[in-house]
Amino acid sequence: MSKIIIEGGRKLEGAVRVHGSKNAVLPILAATVLNGGKNVIYDCPKLKDVYASLEILKCLGCNVSWEGNTLIVDSQTISTHYIPENLMREMRSSIIFLGAIIARCRNAIISYPGGCELGPRPIDLHIKAFKQLGIKIDESHGYISCKVDNIECDSIHLDFPSVGATENIMLACVLSNGITTISNAAKEPEIVDLQDYLNKMGAKICGAGTSVITIEGVKSLKDVCHTVIPDRIVAASYLAATAITGGTVTVENIMPLHMQPIISVFKDCGLDITEDKTSITLDAKKQIHQIDFLRTLPHPGFPTDAQAPIMAVLSIADGTSIIAENMFENRFKHVAELARMGADIKIDGRIAIVRGVKRLSGAKVTATDLRGAAGLIIAGLNAEGETEVDGLCHLDRGYENFEGNLQSIGAKIIRR
Ligand code: UD1
C-alpha cells in the first residue's frame, strides 16, 4: 500500500487550481441514467468515487468514455435496474442511484448501503419520501427493492435537510405526471448544480439553493452538456494547507459564494483573504487565532467536510478553539492521529477542544476517512520532521493529485 511522506515546515506559495466537485458530480452521474441519451460532463474529477459510480453505470448497461477530463455517458442502452452488493459497497452514497433508476425503469433493486467510516449512514428519510411518492419498497436480505407504476406527486417535508434525500427525491420525480415540492430541502451548492444539470436535460425544477424545491414532472428528456461546479471542500483544503504553513497561495477555479462559510472562518483566524471572481488568495503570514466556537451545520453553515482540515489549522492556533460536529457522529477519528503528531485535542461526544500548540511533530499516522486523510496531510505540512500518512484509499476518493498539487506550490511531499 502506498503512503504519503511529508517533510513539514515549507511555506506554500503560488497558485493551485481546484477540480470539479465530487459531491456535485456523483448525483449528476446518477442523473445520466434518466435521459436515455448522451451526457457530456466537463471537468469531471478523476476520483475513486467517480470510478465506482462509472462501474455502476456500466453494470446498468451505459456506455462510458473519457476525453481528458470530459466524461461521456450514453444511457440509451440501459439493460437492468439491479445494482449488486459489491458495487454498492464501494461507495455509500451510491444510494442516490435509487431515485434515478426508479424514474427510468419504474423498478430498482440495490443492495442496502449499510454503515460507513463516519458511523451509521441511515436512509430512513429517503425511504419515507419514496413511500410518500407511492413507491412500493421491500427491504429484505440486505437488498432494497422498489417498484412503482406512476409516481404520486406530493408535498414532501424532510425532517432534516439531507443532501442525499433531497437529490434522490429530485431524481425520482423528474419524469413524473405532476408537481412535487420538497420543503426543508438541503440548500448545498451541489443541489443547485444538480438542478441545473437536470434542467439542461429538459427537467422543470426550481428552488434549489432555498429550502423549497419544486419539481414539475416532464414526459421525456434530451442530451445534455454541463461543466461541474468547482469543489469547495478541495478549495478549503488548499486554503487550510496554506494557512498551516504561513504561506500565500491563490486558489483558482472557485465560486466565492460557495466558499463564504469557509472564508469567514479563515477571517476569524485573523488571516488575510482577497476574493476575486473565480479565485481566492490567502495570505497567512500572521499567527493563527483560536476560534471560540465552530459548529458544522447544513449549508450555508460551516461544512462538516471541512472540519478535519480546519482542525489541523486550529491545532497550532494561539489559544483554545471549540469545534462542535453536528452532522456525523463518528467524525473525529483523525483526532487520535493528530495527537500522535503532538496536537492537544480532547473529545467529549460531538465536541472537540483544540488547544493550540507551537508546532506539530512528524509521526506515522493512518487515515480512516476521506477528509481525515486531508487533515493529516495538512498537519504534516506544518510538522517538524517527517510525517508518513497511510490509508490513502480514503484520500483518493475525493482528491485528484492532492500531493502533486501541493508539491507544485512548494510542499515537500511524495507518494511512495
Ligand atoms: C452528503 C455529502 C457528504 C457531506 C454530507 C453533509 C455527497 C456524496 N456526500 O452526504 O460529503 O458530509 O452531505 O453535508 O454529497 N440522515 C438521516 N437519515 C437519512 C439521511 C441522512 O438520519 O435518510 C442524517 C445522516 O446520518 C447525517 C445527516 O442526516 O447525520 C446528514 O446527512 P446527508 O445530508 O444525507 O449526507 P449525505 O447526503 O449522505
Short mmCIF file of C-alpha atoms and ligand atoms in Angstrom, two decimals:
data_model
loop_
_atom_site.label_atom_id
_atom_site.label_comp_id
_atom_site.label_asym_id
_atom_site.label_seq_id
_atom_site.Cartn_x
_atom_site.Cartn_y
_atom_site.Cartn_z
CA MET A 1 0.00 0.00 0.00
CA SER A 2 1.39 3.42 -0.89
CA LYS A 3 1.96 6.18 1.64
CA ILE A 4 2.40 9.92 1.56
CA ILE A 5 5.61 11.22 3.06
CA ILE A 6 5.84 14.89 4.02
CA GLU A 7 8.81 16.90 5.22
CA GLY A 8 6.99 19.69 7.08
CA GLY A 9 7.88 23.33 7.50
CA ARG A 10 7.83 24.69 3.96
CA LYS A 11 5.70 27.77 3.28
CA LEU A 12 3.32 27.20 0.37
CA GLU A 13 3.47 29.90 -2.34
CA GLY A 14 1.89 30.23 -5.78
CA ALA A 15 -1.39 29.19 -7.35
CA VAL A 16 -3.34 25.96 -7.45
CA ARG A 17 -6.44 25.01 -9.47
CA VAL A 18 -9.41 23.26 -7.88
CA HIS A 19 -11.02 20.37 -9.78
CA GLY A 20 -14.73 19.70 -10.30
CA SER A 21 -16.78 18.88 -7.24
CA LYS A 22 -17.08 15.25 -6.14
CA ASN A 23 -20.35 15.84 -4.32
CA ALA A 24 -21.80 17.63 -7.35
CA VAL A 25 -20.72 15.07 -9.93
CA LEU A 26 -21.89 11.95 -8.03
CA PRO A 27 -25.63 12.81 -8.21
CA ILE A 28 -25.06 14.05 -11.77
CA LEU A 29 -23.66 10.63 -12.67
CA ALA A 30 -26.82 9.08 -11.23
CA ALA A 31 -28.84 11.58 -13.28
CA THR A 32 -27.23 10.36 -16.52
CA VAL A 33 -29.47 7.29 -16.23
CA LEU A 34 -32.57 9.44 -16.78
CA ASN A 35 -32.34 10.77 -20.35
CA GLY A 36 -31.66 7.55 -22.23
CA GLY A 37 -29.18 9.55 -24.29
CA LYS A 38 -25.87 11.34 -24.29
CA ASN A 39 -24.41 13.10 -21.24
CA VAL A 40 -21.24 15.16 -21.64
CA ILE A 41 -19.73 16.22 -18.32
CA TYR A 42 -16.83 18.70 -18.37
CA ASP A 43 -14.25 18.99 -15.57
CA CYS A 44 -15.24 15.63 -14.16
CA PRO A 45 -12.70 14.83 -11.43
CA LYS A 46 -10.85 11.52 -11.72
CA LEU A 47 -11.61 10.15 -8.27
CA LYS A 48 -12.17 6.72 -6.78
CA ASP A 49 -15.83 7.58 -6.03
CA VAL A 50 -16.33 8.68 -9.64
CA TYR A 51 -14.83 5.40 -10.93
CA ALA A 52 -17.09 3.48 -8.51
CA SER A 53 -20.11 5.32 -9.97
CA LEU A 54 -18.93 4.52 -13.50
CA GLU A 55 -18.77 0.83 -12.62
CA ILE A 56 -22.42 1.08 -11.52
CA LEU A 57 -23.35 2.85 -14.77
CA LYS A 58 -21.55 0.19 -16.83
CA CYS A 59 -23.27 -2.56 -14.84
CA LEU A 60 -26.63 -0.91 -15.65
CA GLY A 61 -25.67 -1.05 -19.36
CA CYS A 62 -24.43 2.51 -20.02
CA ASN A 63 -21.53 3.28 -22.34
CA VAL A 64 -18.87 5.36 -20.63
CA SER A 65 -15.80 7.06 -22.12
CA TRP A 66 -13.31 9.79 -21.24
CA GLU A 67 -11.72 12.53 -23.34
CA GLY A 68 -9.24 14.14 -20.94
CA ASN A 69 -11.35 15.35 -18.03
CA THR A 70 -14.54 15.24 -20.07
CA LEU A 71 -16.73 12.26 -19.32
CA ILE A 72 -19.28 10.96 -21.81
CA VAL A 73 -22.06 8.69 -20.61
CA ASP A 74 -24.61 7.22 -23.00
CA SER A 75 -27.55 5.77 -21.11
CA GLN A 76 -29.62 4.70 -24.12
CA THR A 77 -28.59 1.09 -23.70
CA ILE A 78 -29.61 0.52 -20.06
CA SER A 79 -30.45 -3.14 -19.67
CA THR A 80 -31.01 -3.72 -15.94
CA HIS A 81 -32.33 -1.98 -12.82
CA TYR A 82 -30.19 -4.03 -10.43
CA ILE A 83 -27.00 -2.92 -8.62
CA PRO A 84 -25.16 -5.80 -6.90
CA GLU A 85 -23.69 -5.62 -3.43
CA ASN A 86 -20.01 -5.47 -4.46
CA LEU A 87 -20.64 -2.22 -6.40
CA MET A 88 -22.83 -0.64 -3.70
CA ARG A 89 -20.19 -1.37 -1.06
CA GLU A 90 -17.56 0.63 -2.94
CA MET A 91 -19.34 3.89 -2.18
CA ARG A 92 -22.02 4.51 0.43
CA SER A 93 -23.53 7.49 -1.38
CA SER A 94 -24.50 5.23 -4.31
CA ILE A 95 -27.96 5.26 -2.71
CA ILE A 96 -28.65 8.29 -4.97
CA PHE A 97 -28.85 5.87 -7.91
CA LEU A 98 -32.11 4.59 -6.46
CA GLY A 99 -34.20 7.65 -7.43
CA ALA A 100 -32.77 7.79 -10.94
CA ILE A 101 -33.23 4.07 -11.66
CA ILE A 102 -36.82 4.11 -10.39
CA ALA A 103 -37.59 7.13 -12.55
CA ARG A 104 -36.16 5.49 -15.67
CA CYS A 105 -37.09 1.82 -15.14
CA ARG A 106 -40.01 2.03 -12.63
CA ASN A 107 -38.18 -0.74 -10.76
CA ALA A 108 -34.93 -0.75 -8.83
CA ILE A 109 -33.09 -3.35 -6.79
CA ILE A 110 -29.97 -2.30 -4.91
CA SER A 111 -28.00 -3.69 -2.03
CA TYR A 112 -28.50 -1.85 1.28
CA PRO A 113 -25.64 0.64 1.72
CA GLY A 114 -25.10 -0.07 5.45
CA GLY A 115 -22.77 1.90 7.71
CA CYS A 116 -19.61 3.71 6.72
CA GLU A 117 -16.46 5.14 8.24
CA LEU A 118 -18.45 8.16 9.54
CA GLY A 119 -20.77 5.91 11.56
CA PRO A 120 -24.24 4.63 10.65
CA ARG A 121 -25.47 6.08 7.38
CA PRO A 122 -29.26 5.87 7.73
CA ILE A 123 -31.50 6.18 4.68
CA ASP A 124 -34.81 6.47 6.53
CA LEU A 125 -35.52 9.92 5.06
CA HIS A 126 -35.03 8.60 1.52
CA ILE A 127 -37.30 5.61 2.16
CA LYS A 128 -40.01 7.69 3.88
CA ALA A 129 -40.09 10.13 0.95
CA PHE A 130 -40.19 7.33 -1.64
CA LYS A 131 -43.12 5.72 0.15
CA GLN A 132 -44.91 9.06 0.08
CA LEU A 133 -44.37 9.10 -3.69
CA GLY A 134 -46.25 5.80 -3.97
CA ILE A 135 -43.13 3.70 -4.48
CA LYS A 136 -43.57 0.18 -3.07
CA ILE A 137 -40.50 -0.77 -1.09
CA ASP A 138 -39.40 -4.16 0.15
CA GLU A 139 -36.32 -4.34 2.37
CA SER A 140 -35.10 -7.89 2.83
CA HIS A 141 -31.91 -9.99 2.71
CA GLY A 142 -29.81 -6.81 2.60
CA TYR A 143 -31.50 -5.56 -0.56
CA ILE A 144 -33.99 -2.76 -1.21
CA SER A 145 -36.48 -3.49 -3.98
CA CYS A 146 -38.58 -0.62 -5.31
CA LYS A 147 -41.49 -0.69 -7.73
CA VAL A 148 -43.85 1.98 -8.99
CA ASP A 149 -46.25 2.38 -11.91
CA ASN A 150 -46.72 6.13 -11.60
CA ILE A 151 -45.00 8.43 -9.14
CA GLU A 152 -47.69 10.01 -6.93
CA CYS A 153 -46.51 13.61 -6.79
CA ASP A 154 -46.86 15.11 -3.35
CA SER A 155 -45.59 17.71 -0.87
CA ILE A 156 -42.68 16.14 0.94
CA HIS A 157 -41.30 17.61 4.12
CA LEU A 158 -37.85 16.41 5.14
CA ASP A 159 -37.39 16.11 8.91
CA PHE A 160 -33.73 17.03 8.33
CA PRO A 161 -32.31 18.78 5.23
CA SER A 162 -30.47 15.67 4.00
CA VAL A 163 -28.39 16.29 0.89
CA GLY A 164 -28.77 12.74 -0.43
CA ALA A 165 -32.50 12.53 0.28
CA THR A 166 -33.13 15.88 -1.46
CA GLU A 167 -31.18 14.68 -4.52
CA ASN A 168 -32.91 11.30 -4.56
CA ILE A 169 -36.39 12.89 -4.50
CA MET A 170 -35.42 15.31 -7.28
CA LEU A 171 -34.16 12.41 -9.42
CA ALA A 172 -37.20 10.22 -8.73
CA CYS A 173 -39.69 12.96 -9.67
CA VAL A 174 -38.16 14.35 -12.89
CA LEU A 175 -40.16 12.00 -15.15
CA SER A 176 -43.50 12.15 -13.29
CA ASN A 177 -47.00 13.35 -14.12
CA GLY A 178 -47.44 16.24 -11.73
CA ILE A 179 -45.77 18.61 -9.29
CA THR A 180 -43.77 17.59 -6.21
CA THR A 181 -42.46 20.01 -3.63
CA ILE A 182 -39.72 19.33 -1.13
CA SER A 183 -39.74 21.51 1.96
CA ASN A 184 -36.82 21.74 4.38
CA ALA A 185 -34.71 20.69 1.37
CA ALA A 186 -30.93 20.75 1.62
CA LYS A 187 -29.54 24.05 0.25
CA GLU A 188 -25.99 22.94 -0.67
CA PRO A 189 -24.46 24.33 -3.90
CA GLU A 190 -24.28 20.75 -5.20
CA ILE A 191 -28.11 20.61 -5.14
CA VAL A 192 -28.20 23.73 -7.33
CA ASP A 193 -25.75 22.10 -9.74
CA LEU A 194 -27.95 19.00 -9.94
CA GLN A 195 -30.98 21.21 -10.68
CA ASP A 196 -29.00 23.00 -13.42
CA TYR A 197 -27.95 19.67 -14.91
CA LEU A 198 -31.47 18.25 -14.88
CA ASN A 199 -32.98 21.44 -16.32
CA LYS A 200 -30.43 21.40 -19.19
CA MET A 201 -31.73 17.88 -19.83
CA GLY A 202 -35.29 19.23 -20.07
CA ALA A 203 -36.49 18.85 -16.48
CA LYS A 204 -38.60 21.57 -14.85
CA ILE A 205 -37.17 22.15 -11.39
CA CYS A 206 -36.89 25.38 -9.43
CA GLY A 207 -35.98 26.48 -5.94
CA ALA A 208 -32.70 24.60 -5.45
CA GLY A 209 -30.49 26.60 -3.07
CA THR A 210 -33.56 27.51 -1.00
CA SER A 211 -35.43 25.27 1.41
CA VAL A 212 -38.34 24.67 -1.01
CA ILE A 213 -37.73 22.87 -4.30
CA THR A 214 -40.48 22.32 -6.87
CA ILE A 215 -40.24 19.56 -9.45
CA GLU A 216 -42.74 19.62 -12.31
CA GLY A 217 -42.62 16.25 -14.00
CA VAL A 218 -41.88 16.04 -17.74
CA LYS A 219 -42.54 13.26 -20.27
CA SER A 220 -39.06 12.95 -21.77
CA LEU A 221 -35.54 14.33 -21.53
CA LYS A 222 -32.78 15.14 -24.01
CA ASP A 223 -28.99 15.02 -24.41
CA VAL A 224 -27.03 17.31 -22.11
CA CYS A 225 -23.60 19.02 -21.75
CA HIS A 226 -22.55 20.50 -18.42
CA THR A 227 -19.49 21.77 -16.54
CA VAL A 228 -19.36 20.57 -12.93
CA ILE A 229 -19.02 23.29 -10.25
CA PRO A 230 -15.63 23.54 -8.52
CA ASP A 231 -15.08 21.51 -5.36
CA ARG A 232 -15.48 23.87 -2.38
CA ILE A 233 -14.07 21.28 0.05
CA VAL A 234 -10.93 20.72 -2.02
CA ALA A 235 -10.59 24.52 -2.17
CA ALA A 236 -10.97 24.68 1.62
CA SER A 237 -8.26 22.03 1.95
CA TYR A 238 -5.77 24.08 -0.10
CA LEU A 239 -6.62 27.15 1.99
CA ALA A 240 -6.01 25.13 5.17
CA ALA A 241 -2.70 23.85 3.76
CA THR A 242 -1.66 27.44 3.04
CA ALA A 243 -2.75 28.65 6.49
CA ILE A 244 -0.88 25.96 8.41
CA THR A 245 2.38 26.72 6.58
CA GLY A 246 2.07 30.52 6.91
CA GLY A 247 2.22 30.82 3.11
CA THR A 248 0.45 32.84 0.43
CA VAL A 249 -1.50 30.92 -2.21
CA THR A 250 -4.13 31.77 -4.80
CA VAL A 251 -6.73 29.04 -5.09
CA GLU A 252 -8.17 29.18 -8.60
CA ASN A 253 -11.42 27.93 -10.12
CA ILE A 254 -13.68 28.54 -7.15
CA MET A 255 -17.09 30.15 -6.74
CA PRO A 256 -16.68 32.73 -3.95
CA LEU A 257 -20.36 32.47 -2.98
CA HIS A 258 -19.96 28.75 -2.23
CA MET A 259 -16.89 29.50 -0.13
CA GLN A 260 -18.38 32.12 2.22
CA PRO A 261 -18.86 29.82 5.27
CA ILE A 262 -15.22 28.73 4.89
CA ILE A 263 -13.79 32.18 4.11
CA SER A 264 -15.47 33.58 7.20
CA VAL A 265 -13.67 31.02 9.42
CA PHE A 266 -10.25 31.82 7.94
CA LYS A 267 -11.00 35.50 8.54
CA ASP A 268 -11.93 34.67 12.16
CA CYS A 269 -8.49 33.07 12.39
CA GLY A 270 -7.10 36.53 11.65
CA LEU A 271 -5.78 35.64 8.18
CA ASP A 272 -6.00 37.91 5.13
CA ILE A 273 -8.21 36.78 2.28
CA THR A 274 -8.71 38.52 -1.06
CA GLU A 275 -11.56 37.34 -3.23
CA ASP A 276 -11.72 37.61 -6.99
CA LYS A 277 -14.44 36.43 -9.38
CA THR A 278 -13.09 32.89 -9.64
CA SER A 279 -10.20 32.76 -7.16
CA ILE A 280 -9.24 33.47 -3.56
CA THR A 281 -5.82 34.45 -2.25
CA LEU A 282 -4.99 33.56 1.33
CA ASP A 283 -2.09 35.37 2.95
CA ALA A 284 -1.30 33.52 6.16
CA LYS A 285 1.75 35.41 7.41
CA LYS A 286 0.05 36.31 10.70
CA GLN A 287 -0.25 33.99 13.70
CA ILE A 288 -3.42 31.88 13.51
CA HIS A 289 -6.02 32.97 16.09
CA GLN A 290 -8.12 30.49 18.01
CA ILE A 291 -11.86 30.33 17.31
CA ASP A 292 -14.27 30.42 20.22
CA PHE A 293 -16.87 28.05 18.81
CA LEU A 294 -17.07 26.48 15.35
CA ARG A 295 -20.15 24.39 14.54
CA THR A 296 -20.60 22.17 11.50
CA LEU A 297 -24.07 22.71 10.05
CA PRO A 298 -26.05 22.20 6.85
CA HIS A 299 -25.23 24.82 4.17
CA PRO A 300 -24.84 27.79 4.50
CA GLY A 301 -23.30 26.78 7.83
CA PHE A 302 -19.71 25.57 8.08
CA PRO A 303 -19.42 22.25 6.16
CA THR A 304 -18.67 19.08 8.09
CA ASP A 305 -16.40 18.02 5.22
CA ALA A 306 -14.01 20.89 6.03
CA GLN A 307 -13.91 20.08 9.76
CA ALA A 308 -10.78 17.89 9.73
CA PRO A 309 -8.73 20.31 7.57
CA ILE A 310 -9.68 23.29 9.78
CA MET A 311 -8.97 21.30 12.94
CA ALA A 312 -5.42 20.72 11.73
CA VAL A 313 -5.06 24.51 11.31
CA LEU A 314 -6.53 25.27 14.75
CA SER A 315 -4.16 22.77 16.36
CA ILE A 316 -1.41 25.41 16.00
CA ALA A 317 -3.57 28.46 16.84
CA ASP A 318 -2.67 30.93 19.60
CA GLY A 319 -5.24 29.56 22.07
CA THR A 320 -8.11 27.12 22.58
CA SER A 321 -10.81 26.52 19.96
CA ILE A 322 -14.01 24.54 20.38
CA ILE A 323 -15.46 22.57 17.46
CA ALA A 324 -18.93 21.01 17.53
CA GLU A 325 -19.51 18.27 14.94
CA ASN A 326 -23.27 18.28 14.42
CA MET A 327 -23.58 16.30 11.19
CA PHE A 328 -21.96 12.89 11.70
CA GLU A 329 -21.41 11.10 14.99
CA ASN A 330 -18.13 9.42 14.11
CA ARG A 331 -16.21 12.24 12.51
CA PHE A 332 -13.37 12.80 14.97
CA LYS A 333 -11.30 9.72 14.08
CA HIS A 334 -8.43 11.91 12.86
CA VAL A 335 -8.06 13.34 16.38
CA ALA A 336 -6.15 10.34 17.77
CA GLU A 337 -3.77 10.58 14.80
CA LEU A 338 -3.33 14.35 15.20
CA ALA A 339 -2.49 13.66 18.85
CA ARG A 340 0.35 11.37 17.67
CA MET A 341 1.68 14.46 15.91
CA GLY A 342 1.65 16.48 19.12
CA ALA A 343 -1.77 18.15 18.79
CA ASP A 344 -3.56 18.81 22.08
CA ILE A 345 -7.19 17.88 21.41
CA LYS A 346 -9.82 16.48 23.81
CA ILE A 347 -13.09 14.97 22.63
CA ASP A 348 -16.35 14.86 24.54
CA GLY A 349 -19.10 13.38 22.36
CA ARG A 350 -19.60 15.77 19.48
CA ILE A 351 -17.32 18.46 20.94
CA ALA A 352 -13.58 18.80 20.32
CA ILE A 353 -11.49 21.12 22.47
CA VAL A 354 -8.40 22.09 20.49
CA ARG A 355 -5.59 23.74 22.45
CA GLY A 356 -3.12 25.29 20.06
CA VAL A 357 0.50 24.11 20.27
CA LYS A 358 3.53 25.89 18.83
CA ARG A 359 4.26 23.30 16.17
CA LEU A 360 3.29 19.72 15.35
CA SER A 361 5.86 16.95 15.08
CA GLY A 362 6.16 14.37 12.32
CA ALA A 363 4.81 10.87 13.02
CA LYS A 364 3.43 7.78 11.28
CA VAL A 365 -0.33 8.22 11.07
CA THR A 366 -3.22 6.39 9.44
CA ALA A 367 -6.22 7.98 7.75
CA THR A 368 -9.56 6.26 8.27
CA ASP A 369 -11.82 8.56 6.26
CA LEU A 370 -11.60 10.92 3.30
CA ARG A 371 -11.45 14.34 4.95
CA GLY A 372 -9.48 12.98 7.89
CA ALA A 373 -6.82 11.96 5.35
CA ALA A 374 -6.64 15.53 4.05
CA GLY A 375 -6.49 16.85 7.62
CA LEU A 376 -3.50 14.63 8.44
CA ILE A 377 -1.61 15.65 5.30
CA ILE A 378 -2.29 19.31 6.10
CA ALA A 379 -0.98 18.73 9.63
CA GLY A 380 2.12 17.08 8.15
CA LEU A 381 2.87 20.25 6.16
CA ASN A 382 3.44 22.03 9.47
CA ALA A 383 5.09 19.24 11.44
CA GLU A 384 8.74 19.23 12.30
CA GLY A 385 10.46 16.25 10.64
CA GLU A 386 8.83 13.54 8.58
CA THR A 387 5.17 12.58 8.58
CA GLU A 388 4.04 9.34 6.96
CA VAL A 389 0.33 9.11 6.11
CA ASP A 390 -1.19 5.70 5.48
CA GLY A 391 -4.75 4.87 4.35
CA LEU A 392 -4.60 6.73 1.04
CA CYS A 393 -7.55 4.77 -0.37
CA HIS A 394 -9.67 7.27 1.57
CA LEU A 395 -7.85 10.33 0.18
CA ASP A 396 -8.21 9.10 -3.39
CA ARG A 397 -12.00 9.01 -3.05
CA GLY A 398 -12.13 12.80 -3.14
CA TYR A 399 -8.84 14.47 -4.12
CA GLU A 400 -7.26 14.28 -7.57
CA ASN A 401 -3.46 14.51 -7.36
CA PHE A 402 -3.52 16.23 -3.94
CA GLU A 403 0.17 15.61 -3.30
CA GLY A 404 1.17 16.71 -6.83
CA ASN A 405 -0.71 19.99 -6.45
CA LEU A 406 0.77 20.63 -3.01
CA GLN A 407 4.20 19.88 -4.45
CA SER A 408 3.61 22.45 -7.22
CA ILE A 409 3.14 25.18 -4.58
CA GLY A 410 6.24 24.26 -2.64
CA ALA A 411 5.40 21.37 -0.32
CA LYS A 412 7.96 18.63 0.14
CA ILE A 413 5.61 15.71 -0.30
CA ILE A 414 5.75 12.44 -2.20
CA ARG A 415 3.71 9.28 -2.56
CA ARG A 416 5.61 6.02 -2.48
C1 UD1 B 1 -23.54 14.49 1.70
C2 UD1 B 1 -22.12 14.57 1.20
C3 UD1 B 1 -21.13 14.46 2.35
C4 UD1 B 1 -21.44 15.51 3.40
C5 UD1 B 1 -22.90 15.43 3.81
C6 UD1 B 1 -23.31 16.55 4.77
C7 UD1 B 1 -22.28 13.61 -1.01
C8 UD1 B 1 -21.93 12.50 -1.92
N1 UD1 B 1 -21.90 13.48 0.25
O1 UD1 B 1 -23.70 13.20 2.28
O2 UD1 B 1 -19.81 14.65 1.83
O3 UD1 B 1 -20.62 15.29 4.52
O4 UD1 B 1 -23.76 15.53 2.66
O5 UD1 B 1 -23.08 17.77 4.20
O6 UD1 B 1 -22.85 14.61 -1.42
N2 UD1 B 1 -29.56 11.26 7.71
C9 UD1 B 1 -30.54 10.51 8.32
N3 UD1 B 1 -31.41 9.81 7.53
C10 UD1 B 1 -31.32 9.84 6.16
C11 UD1 B 1 -30.30 10.62 5.56
C12 UD1 B 1 -29.44 11.32 6.36
O7 UD1 B 1 -30.65 10.46 9.55
O8 UD1 B 1 -32.14 9.19 5.49
C13 UD1 B 1 -28.60 12.01 8.56
C14 UD1 B 1 -27.17 11.49 8.40
O9 UD1 B 1 -26.90 10.38 9.23
C15 UD1 B 1 -26.34 12.68 8.79
C16 UD1 B 1 -27.20 13.86 8.32
O10 UD1 B 1 -28.52 13.35 8.15
O11 UD1 B 1 -26.21 12.75 10.19
C17 UD1 B 1 -26.71 14.49 7.02
O12 UD1 B 1 -26.71 13.51 6.01
P1 UD1 B 1 -26.92 13.86 4.48
O13 UD1 B 1 -27.14 15.33 4.32
O14 UD1 B 1 -27.94 12.94 3.92
O15 UD1 B 1 -25.49 13.49 3.90
P2 UD1 B 1 -25.18 12.66 2.61
O16 UD1 B 1 -26.08 13.03 1.51
O17 UD1 B 1 -25.02 11.23 2.97
#
